[in-house]
Amino acid sequence: MTLLKEPDFGTPERPGESTVTVEVDGLPVTVPEGTSVMRAAACAGIDIPKLCATDSLEPFGSCRLCVVEIDGRRGTPASCTTPVADGMRVRTQTPKVEKLRQGVMELYISDHPLDCLTCSANGDCELQDMAGVVGLRQVRYGYEGENHLDAAPDLSNPYFDFNPSKCIVCSRCVRACGEVQGTFALTIEGRGFDSKVSPGAGESFLDSECVSCGACVQACPTATLQERSVVELGMPSRSVVTTCAYCGVGCSFKAELRGDELVRMVPYKDGGANEGHSCVKGRFAFGYATHPDRVLKPMVREKITDPWREVEWEEAIQTVAAKMRAIQDAYGPSSIGAISSSRCTNEEVYVVQKMVRAAFGNNNVDTCARVCHSPTGYGLKQTFGESAGTQDFRSVAEADLIMVIGANPTDGHPVFASRMKRRLREGAGLVVVDPRRIDLVRSPHIEAAHHLQLKPSTNVAVINAMAHVVVTEGLVDRSFVEARCEGFDEWAQFVALPENSPEATEPITGVPADQLRAAARLYAQAPNAAIYYGLGVTEHSQGSTMVMGMANLAMACGNIGREGVGVNPLRGQNNVQGSCDMGSFPHEFTGYRHVSDDAVRTVFEELWGRSLLPEPGLRIPNMFDAAIDGSFRGLFVHGEDIAQSDPNLQHVSAALAAMDLVVVQDLFLNETAKFAHVFLPGASFLEKDGTFTNAERRINRVRAVMKPKTGKHEWQIVCEIATAMGYPMAYDHPSQIMDEIAQVTPTFKGVSFELLDKLGSVQWPCNDEAPQGTPTMHVDAFVRGKGKFAVTAYVPTDERTTSRFPLVLTTGRILSQYNVGAQTRRTGNVAWHPEDLLELHPLDAENRGITDGDMVTLTSRVGSTTLRARVSDRMPPGVVYTTFHHPVTGANVVTTENSDWATNCPEYKVTAVQVGLAHPLERHATDSVGTDRLAAVD
C-alpha cells in the first residue's frame, strides 16, 4: 500500500441546498452557495496554489499565493476568502497572477533555510511544493540582511520540535489550536517582520497550555512543527487506516510506516468519529507497542512464587486446557470462568464468551465494563429499551444546551470535547454537574452558565430536583410524553413531592436551590438539550438509578429522537460498548438478550452445537467471593489488570491468590500477572485485525499494521484453548467471526468487513431496516415501544464520613494518561503526568498542616497509600481527588466494595478517607495489599 494522500480543498465545505454554477478556467462547476472560489476550483479538479489555507480551517487570506482574476472584478482577490457567485468566471492561471505568486514566493524563500535535501520534511513540504507549482527559479532579493535563520528551536515537547527558522507565519498552527482543538495555546507575537508563533510569553511548548493534540503539527505546511519520529526514521512510504485503541471516541488514523516500522499516526479526515482531529494519546503515544517491556513468549509456572519459564505456544495452550479441565473435574463445571476486555476487538471478545459458554460449559464470563458502565446498560435498557447512547458525536453541533454530568471530556474524551467546545463557542449553553471544577467550567471563550458542584453520591437527588422543577413549573413536553411514553403520571407525582424540591435537597446535595432551578429551566426550555455523562454517574451505589433519572428528564422535556438531544454515555475505553454488545455479561448473549430466553438460546445452541445454561453465571465480584470461599478456582483474564483497576485491592488480591489457576493474556507483566500461573502474550492494536465499537455505537475497522510480534492472533489463541478443552473452534480470518456475530445478533445483522471497508464505519443497529446504520436512536418510537418513566428514589450511600474518615475521595482521569497507565506510562506522556497526585482544598490542607508538594498518606476503611499533595480549589472543602494511572500509588487500594444496587458497578467515586502528612523520613509506603510502593520524597 502506498502513502494515502487525502485531498485538501483549501477551505471547509459549506453545506446547503442552494447551489450556484461558476466557470473556473473554462470548466463549469456547481457548488453550494457560500463555497469559496478555491474550493470550487478544487471540485473542478483545479488546484490553486496556497499556503495559509487548508480545508480544516476557516479561510484566512494572509499568504496571497492563491490570488486569481475574476471577470468583471478589479484586482486579484484571494480565492480562499472570496465566495462564488452564480455565473462567475474565474481564471486561475494568467500572466498577472503568475507574476504575483512568484513574487510572494520569493519573499518566503528569501527568509527560509535552503536545506531542502536534508530537511526532515523533504517530499512532504507544502512550501517546497508551492515553489515548484508557481515556477520559482530564482530569488532576486538574495539571502543577506536581516532574517530569522538563527532562531533557536524549542525541543521541549517529547513528540515534536518547533523550529522557528523555518516558520512562514501562515498562522495555520495558531488557527488549528483555536478552531479545531479549542485550547488557544498558540498566538502570533509581535508585528511585521518581528511576527512569530509563540506558545506564550517566555514559555516553551511543554510548559505552555498546549495539550499536544497534534493539530498544529498536522496544519504546519513546512518543517517548523515536525514529529521527532519523522526526523529520526525518515518520511513514511505507506499507510494503513485503522482505529485508535485508547478512549471510547474511536478516532480513525492513518498509520504511516517506513518499511515495517511505524513512523507516525495521522488522524484520518474521513474518520466518522474524529474527522481529522486527534489527542496526544492517539496521535503520539503508540510507542508502548514496541516497548522492550512487552512479553513476546508464553510463560508458565507452578506456583506464583516460582520464576517464570518460557515455553512454546503448544505447551502453554495445553497447560491452560489441562488445568482448567482438572479444576472442573475436581470442583464442578462452574468452578472456572473468564473476564474479557474492553481494550480488545469485538471479534476477540466474542470468541472469549463463546469459549466460556461452549467449552467451559457455564456462563461465568464478565467484562471490565462491569466496573465502569454497566449501569448505563441497565438504566437505558429499562427506560428506552436499548443499552447504548442515543446519538452520534456530530449531533452535538445541533445542541442549544449541553449538560455534562460526571464527565470530564477535555481529559477523558478530548476529541469529542473539541467538537463540544466548538458548539459552545458558537453560543450553546452549558451546565456542568460535577463535584470538581473541571476545565469546561471556565476555559478560553467558554464559561458554564451553571456549575452545580454537588456533594459526591448525591446525583440522584440533583436529577430528581431538576425534574421537580420541570414538572411543577409546567415545563413538560406534554405532546411528546403523551404520544411516546408510559408511566409518566406515577413518576410526575413522585418528583413533585416536596422532598424532591431544590430547596429540600439543597442540604443533601450542597447545590444552591436557585442555581439548580435556573439550570433545570435552561435544560427544559432549550429547543435542543443534550446530556453527556461519564463514570461520575455510573460508579455510584445508585448508578443505575441515576441513568434512569437522566432518561426520565430527557423524556419529560422531549429531548430524544432527533439531532442535538439525547442521553449520551462517554465510554471510557476503546471498546466498552463493543464488549457489552458481544455478550460479555454473565446473563446476556450478544445484543443484550437474556440467557434464560429459550428462543434466543436455541439460536446459539444450534449454531454452536452445544447445550447452553439458562441460568446467569458469576459476575466479577461474585467470582472473587467464590474464590475466597473455595468454589471458584480457575480464571482466564483477557487484557485486564484487575489487580490494579478493581476496587478494594486487598480483597481482589486475596481472591487471585486463592485460585489454582490464573491465566493472564496481556502485553506486559502487570499487577494481575503477579498472581498468574500462565502468561499468554497479547497483541497490540497495531497487530490486530477486527473491529471496535465506540461510544456512539460506531463500528470501526481495526487493521493490522504489522504481524503479531508473538506469532499468534489473540482470537486464535482463545480458539486453540477451547479446542484443546474439547470444543473445536476455528476461523480462518476475523471477518468470519464478524459474519457469525451478524448471524446471531439482530442489531449487527447487516455488518460485515466488506460493508465497513466500503462505508468506512456504521452505527448499529445495522440491519434490513437500516442497511447503512443508525446515527440517531428512537426517532419515531423507542426500541421498547414506549419510553418508560421509572421512579428514582434517592437512597444515601452506605459509605459515610466519620470523625476518623472525615473526607470523601473521588477519582478520575487525566488527559495524558489512560486507564491503569500500562500503555501511556511506557511513552513520552509521562512528561506531563509522572505520578498520581491528591488534590485537596486549601482549607483541608491548612487544617492538616499540608502544603503543596508534601507527601501524604491517604487512608480508608480498607487500605492506605502514599502520594503527593496538590493544594487546589478545584475541589470543595471536604472532598479530595486523585487519578489512578500509576500502580506505585494504587488508588484502588483505598476504594471499597460498595457497588451499584443493580449491576455491582463499584462505587469508585465515593470513599470516606483521612489524609495526613507522611512521615518525613518515609521513603517507601507499604499498602494493605503488601506491595512495596516507592514513594519519592523531596
PDB file of C-alpha atoms in Angstrom, residues 99-238:
ATOM      1  CA  LYS A  99       3.977  37.036 -11.603  1.00  0.00           C
ATOM      2  CA  LEU A 100       2.332  37.924  -8.296  1.00  0.00           C
ATOM      3  CA  ARG A 101       2.675  34.398  -6.984  1.00  0.00           C
ATOM      4  CA  GLN A 102       6.334  34.186  -7.920  1.00  0.00           C
ATOM      5  CA  GLY A 103       6.982  37.476  -6.159  1.00  0.00           C
ATOM      6  CA  VAL A 104       5.267  36.282  -2.994  1.00  0.00           C
ATOM      7  CA  MET A 105       7.186  33.006  -3.062  1.00  0.00           C
ATOM      8  CA  GLU A 106      10.483  34.859  -3.498  1.00  0.00           C
ATOM      9  CA  LEU A 107       9.811  36.727  -0.275  1.00  0.00           C
ATOM     10  CA  TYR A 108       9.108  33.498   1.609  1.00  0.00           C
ATOM     11  CA  ILE A 109      12.197  31.730   0.285  1.00  0.00           C
ATOM     12  CA  SER A 110      14.496  34.700   0.951  1.00  0.00           C
ATOM     13  CA  ASP A 111      13.954  34.129   4.691  1.00  0.00           C
ATOM     14  CA  HIS A 112      13.942  30.352   4.722  1.00  0.00           C
ATOM     15  CA  PRO A 113      16.768  27.822   5.197  1.00  0.00           C
ATOM     16  CA  LEU A 114      17.920  26.329   1.914  1.00  0.00           C
ATOM     17  CA  ASP A 115      18.312  22.810   3.271  1.00  0.00           C
ATOM     18  CA  CYS A 116      15.536  21.051   1.399  1.00  0.00           C
ATOM     19  CA  LEU A 117      17.604  17.965   0.558  1.00  0.00           C
ATOM     20  CA  THR A 118      18.472  17.322   4.207  1.00  0.00           C
ATOM     21  CA  CYS A 119      15.256  18.646   5.725  1.00  0.00           C
ATOM     22  CA  SER A 120      13.096  16.057   7.527  1.00  0.00           C
ATOM     23  CA  ALA A 121      10.050  17.302   5.587  1.00  0.00           C
ATOM     24  CA  ASN A 122      11.662  16.848   2.177  1.00  0.00           C
ATOM     25  CA  GLY A 123       8.936  15.426  -0.027  1.00  0.00           C
ATOM     26  CA  ASP A 124       6.203  16.419   2.403  1.00  0.00           C
ATOM     27  CA  CYS A 125       6.599  20.199   2.485  1.00  0.00           C
ATOM     28  CA  GLU A 126       3.951  22.479   1.034  1.00  0.00           C
ATOM     29  CA  LEU A 127       6.376  25.382   0.749  1.00  0.00           C
ATOM     30  CA  GLN A 128       8.649  23.225  -1.356  1.00  0.00           C
ATOM     31  CA  ASP A 129       5.706  22.039  -3.443  1.00  0.00           C
ATOM     32  CA  MET A 130       4.325  25.529  -3.990  1.00  0.00           C
ATOM     33  CA  ALA A 131       7.720  26.873  -5.054  1.00  0.00           C
ATOM     34  CA  GLY A 132       7.636  24.303  -7.818  1.00  0.00           C
ATOM     35  CA  VAL A 133       3.987  24.958  -8.682  1.00  0.00           C
ATOM     36  CA  VAL A 134       4.481  28.706  -9.163  1.00  0.00           C
ATOM     37  CA  GLY A 135       7.612  28.098 -11.203  1.00  0.00           C
ATOM     38  CA  LEU A 136      10.080  29.842  -8.910  1.00  0.00           C
ATOM     39  CA  ARG A 137      13.554  29.682 -10.414  1.00  0.00           C
ATOM     40  CA  GLN A 138      15.417  32.486  -8.680  1.00  0.00           C
ATOM     41  CA  VAL A 139      15.299  34.778  -5.650  1.00  0.00           C
ATOM     42  CA  ARG A 140      16.151  38.303  -6.667  1.00  0.00           C
ATOM     43  CA  TYR A 141      16.479  39.581  -3.107  1.00  0.00           C
ATOM     44  CA  GLY A 142      19.363  37.350  -2.112  1.00  0.00           C
ATOM     45  CA  TYR A 143      19.770  35.856   1.345  1.00  0.00           C
ATOM     46  CA  GLU A 144      21.778  38.555   3.074  1.00  0.00           C
ATOM     47  CA  GLY A 145      20.427  41.055   5.570  1.00  0.00           C
ATOM     48  CA  GLU A 146      18.114  40.618   8.490  1.00  0.00           C
ATOM     49  CA  ASN A 147      16.415  37.219   8.719  1.00  0.00           C
ATOM     50  CA  HIS A 148      15.147  34.566  11.122  1.00  0.00           C
ATOM     51  CA  LEU A 149      17.521  31.779  10.150  1.00  0.00           C
ATOM     52  CA  ASP A 150      19.232  31.693  13.537  1.00  0.00           C
ATOM     53  CA  ALA A 151      16.029  31.460  15.582  1.00  0.00           C
ATOM     54  CA  ALA A 152      16.521  28.891  18.343  1.00  0.00           C
ATOM     55  CA  PRO A 153      14.390  25.723  18.180  1.00  0.00           C
ATOM     56  CA  ASP A 154      12.110  24.602  21.001  1.00  0.00           C
ATOM     57  CA  LEU A 155      12.854  20.944  21.718  1.00  0.00           C
ATOM     58  CA  SER A 156      10.882  20.685  24.961  1.00  0.00           C
ATOM     59  CA  ASN A 157       7.952  18.591  23.727  1.00  0.00           C
ATOM     60  CA  PRO A 158       8.653  14.841  23.808  1.00  0.00           C
ATOM     61  CA  TYR A 159       6.937  14.253  20.457  1.00  0.00           C
ATOM     62  CA  PHE A 160       7.554  17.196  18.160  1.00  0.00           C
ATOM     63  CA  ASP A 161      10.039  20.013  17.665  1.00  0.00           C
ATOM     64  CA  PHE A 162       9.355  23.664  16.895  1.00  0.00           C
ATOM     65  CA  ASN A 163      11.921  25.215  14.567  1.00  0.00           C
ATOM     66  CA  PRO A 164      11.013  28.904  14.097  1.00  0.00           C
ATOM     67  CA  SER A 165      13.754  29.394  11.491  1.00  0.00           C
ATOM     68  CA  LYS A 166      11.502  27.535   9.041  1.00  0.00           C
ATOM     69  CA  CYS A 167       8.270  29.275  10.041  1.00  0.00           C
ATOM     70  CA  ILE A 168       6.467  31.327   7.384  1.00  0.00           C
ATOM     71  CA  VAL A 169       3.988  32.753   9.934  1.00  0.00           C
ATOM     72  CA  CYS A 170       0.987  31.456   7.994  1.00  0.00           C
ATOM     73  CA  SER A 171      -0.947  31.148  11.294  1.00  0.00           C
ATOM     74  CA  ARG A 172      -2.248  27.687  10.423  1.00  0.00           C
ATOM     75  CA  CYS A 173      -0.945  26.243  13.689  1.00  0.00           C
ATOM     76  CA  VAL A 174      -2.451  29.095  15.705  1.00  0.00           C
ATOM     77  CA  ARG A 175      -5.803  28.739  13.972  1.00  0.00           C
ATOM     78  CA  ALA A 176      -5.798  24.957  14.350  1.00  0.00           C
ATOM     79  CA  CYS A 177      -5.173  25.314  18.083  1.00  0.00           C
ATOM     80  CA  GLY A 178      -8.197  27.588  18.337  1.00  0.00           C
ATOM     81  CA  GLU A 179     -10.645  26.406  15.696  1.00  0.00           C
ATOM     82  CA  VAL A 180     -10.030  22.648  15.781  1.00  0.00           C
ATOM     83  CA  GLN A 181      -8.703  21.913  19.266  1.00  0.00           C
ATOM     84  CA  GLY A 182     -10.194  24.856  21.136  1.00  0.00           C
ATOM     85  CA  THR A 183      -7.260  25.304  23.506  1.00  0.00           C
ATOM     86  CA  PHE A 184      -5.985  28.646  22.139  1.00  0.00           C
ATOM     87  CA  ALA A 185      -2.499  27.896  23.441  1.00  0.00           C
ATOM     88  CA  LEU A 186      -0.687  29.471  20.467  1.00  0.00           C
ATOM     89  CA  THR A 187      -0.593  33.049  19.280  1.00  0.00           C
ATOM     90  CA  ILE A 188       1.233  35.326  16.866  1.00  0.00           C
ATOM     91  CA  GLU A 189       3.538  37.502  18.891  1.00  0.00           C
ATOM     92  CA  GLY A 190       4.956  40.767  17.536  1.00  0.00           C
ATOM     93  CA  ARG A 191       4.156  42.717  14.383  1.00  0.00           C
ATOM     94  CA  GLY A 192       5.505  42.897  10.851  1.00  0.00           C
ATOM     95  CA  PHE A 193       8.928  41.336  10.425  1.00  0.00           C
ATOM     96  CA  ASP A 194       9.012  40.524  14.145  1.00  0.00           C
ATOM     97  CA  SER A 195       5.873  38.381  13.954  1.00  0.00           C
ATOM     98  CA  LYS A 196       6.385  34.865  15.263  1.00  0.00           C
ATOM     99  CA  VAL A 197       4.399  31.904  16.544  1.00  0.00           C
ATOM    100  CA  SER A 198       4.511  31.682  20.325  1.00  0.00           C
ATOM    101  CA  PRO A 199       3.145  29.234  22.910  1.00  0.00           C
ATOM    102  CA  GLY A 200       3.097  32.061  25.451  1.00  0.00           C
ATOM    103  CA  ALA A 201       5.483  34.783  26.516  1.00  0.00           C
ATOM    104  CA  GLY A 202       8.686  33.157  27.700  1.00  0.00           C
ATOM    105  CA  GLU A 203       7.156  29.677  27.718  1.00  0.00           C
ATOM    106  CA  SER A 204       8.187  26.504  25.955  1.00  0.00           C
ATOM    107  CA  PHE A 205       5.681  24.193  24.275  1.00  0.00           C
ATOM    108  CA  LEU A 206       5.999  21.751  27.173  1.00  0.00           C
ATOM    109  CA  ASP A 207       5.307  24.376  29.836  1.00  0.00           C
ATOM    110  CA  SER A 208       2.508  26.106  27.940  1.00  0.00           C
ATOM    111  CA  GLU A 209      -1.220  25.396  27.735  1.00  0.00           C
ATOM    112  CA  CYS A 210      -0.520  23.231  24.661  1.00  0.00           C
ATOM    113  CA  VAL A 211      -2.165  19.801  25.029  1.00  0.00           C
ATOM    114  CA  SER A 212      -0.068  18.184  22.271  1.00  0.00           C
ATOM    115  CA  CYS A 213      -3.104  17.114  20.273  1.00  0.00           C
ATOM    116  CA  GLY A 214      -1.032  17.396  17.086  1.00  0.00           C
ATOM    117  CA  ALA A 215      -3.421  19.776  15.298  1.00  0.00           C
ATOM    118  CA  CYS A 216      -0.628  22.330  14.919  1.00  0.00           C
ATOM    119  CA  VAL A 217       1.773  19.725  13.574  1.00  0.00           C
ATOM    120  CA  GLN A 218      -0.878  18.495  11.162  1.00  0.00           C
ATOM    121  CA  ALA A 219      -1.603  22.023   9.944  1.00  0.00           C
ATOM    122  CA  CYS A 220       2.004  23.183   9.517  1.00  0.00           C
ATOM    123  CA  PRO A 221       2.931  23.448   5.819  1.00  0.00           C
ATOM    124  CA  THR A 222       6.682  23.310   6.464  1.00  0.00           C
ATOM    125  CA  ALA A 223       9.085  21.526   8.843  1.00  0.00           C
ATOM    126  CA  THR A 224       8.555  24.180  11.510  1.00  0.00           C
ATOM    127  CA  LEU A 225       6.488  21.744  13.556  1.00  0.00           C
ATOM    128  CA  GLN A 226       7.698  18.227  12.897  1.00  0.00           C
ATOM    129  CA  GLU A 227       7.323  14.873  14.635  1.00  0.00           C
ATOM    130  CA  ARG A 228      10.555  13.627  16.113  1.00  0.00           C
ATOM    131  CA  SER A 229       9.751  10.171  14.788  1.00  0.00           C
ATOM    132  CA  VAL A 230       9.892  11.565  11.250  1.00  0.00           C
ATOM    133  CA  VAL A 231      13.189  13.303  11.976  1.00  0.00           C
ATOM    134  CA  GLU A 232      14.648  10.072  13.364  1.00  0.00           C
ATOM    135  CA  LEU A 233      13.152   7.494  10.997  1.00  0.00           C
ATOM    136  CA  GLY A 234      12.542   9.434   7.794  1.00  0.00           C
ATOM    137  CA  MET A 235       9.389  10.104   5.803  1.00  0.00           C
ATOM    138  CA  PRO A 236       6.902   7.212   5.742  1.00  0.00           C
ATOM    139  CA  SER A 237       6.167   5.435   2.477  1.00  0.00           C
ATOM    140  CA  ARG A 238       2.887   3.579   3.081  1.00  0.00           C
TER     141      ARG A 238
END
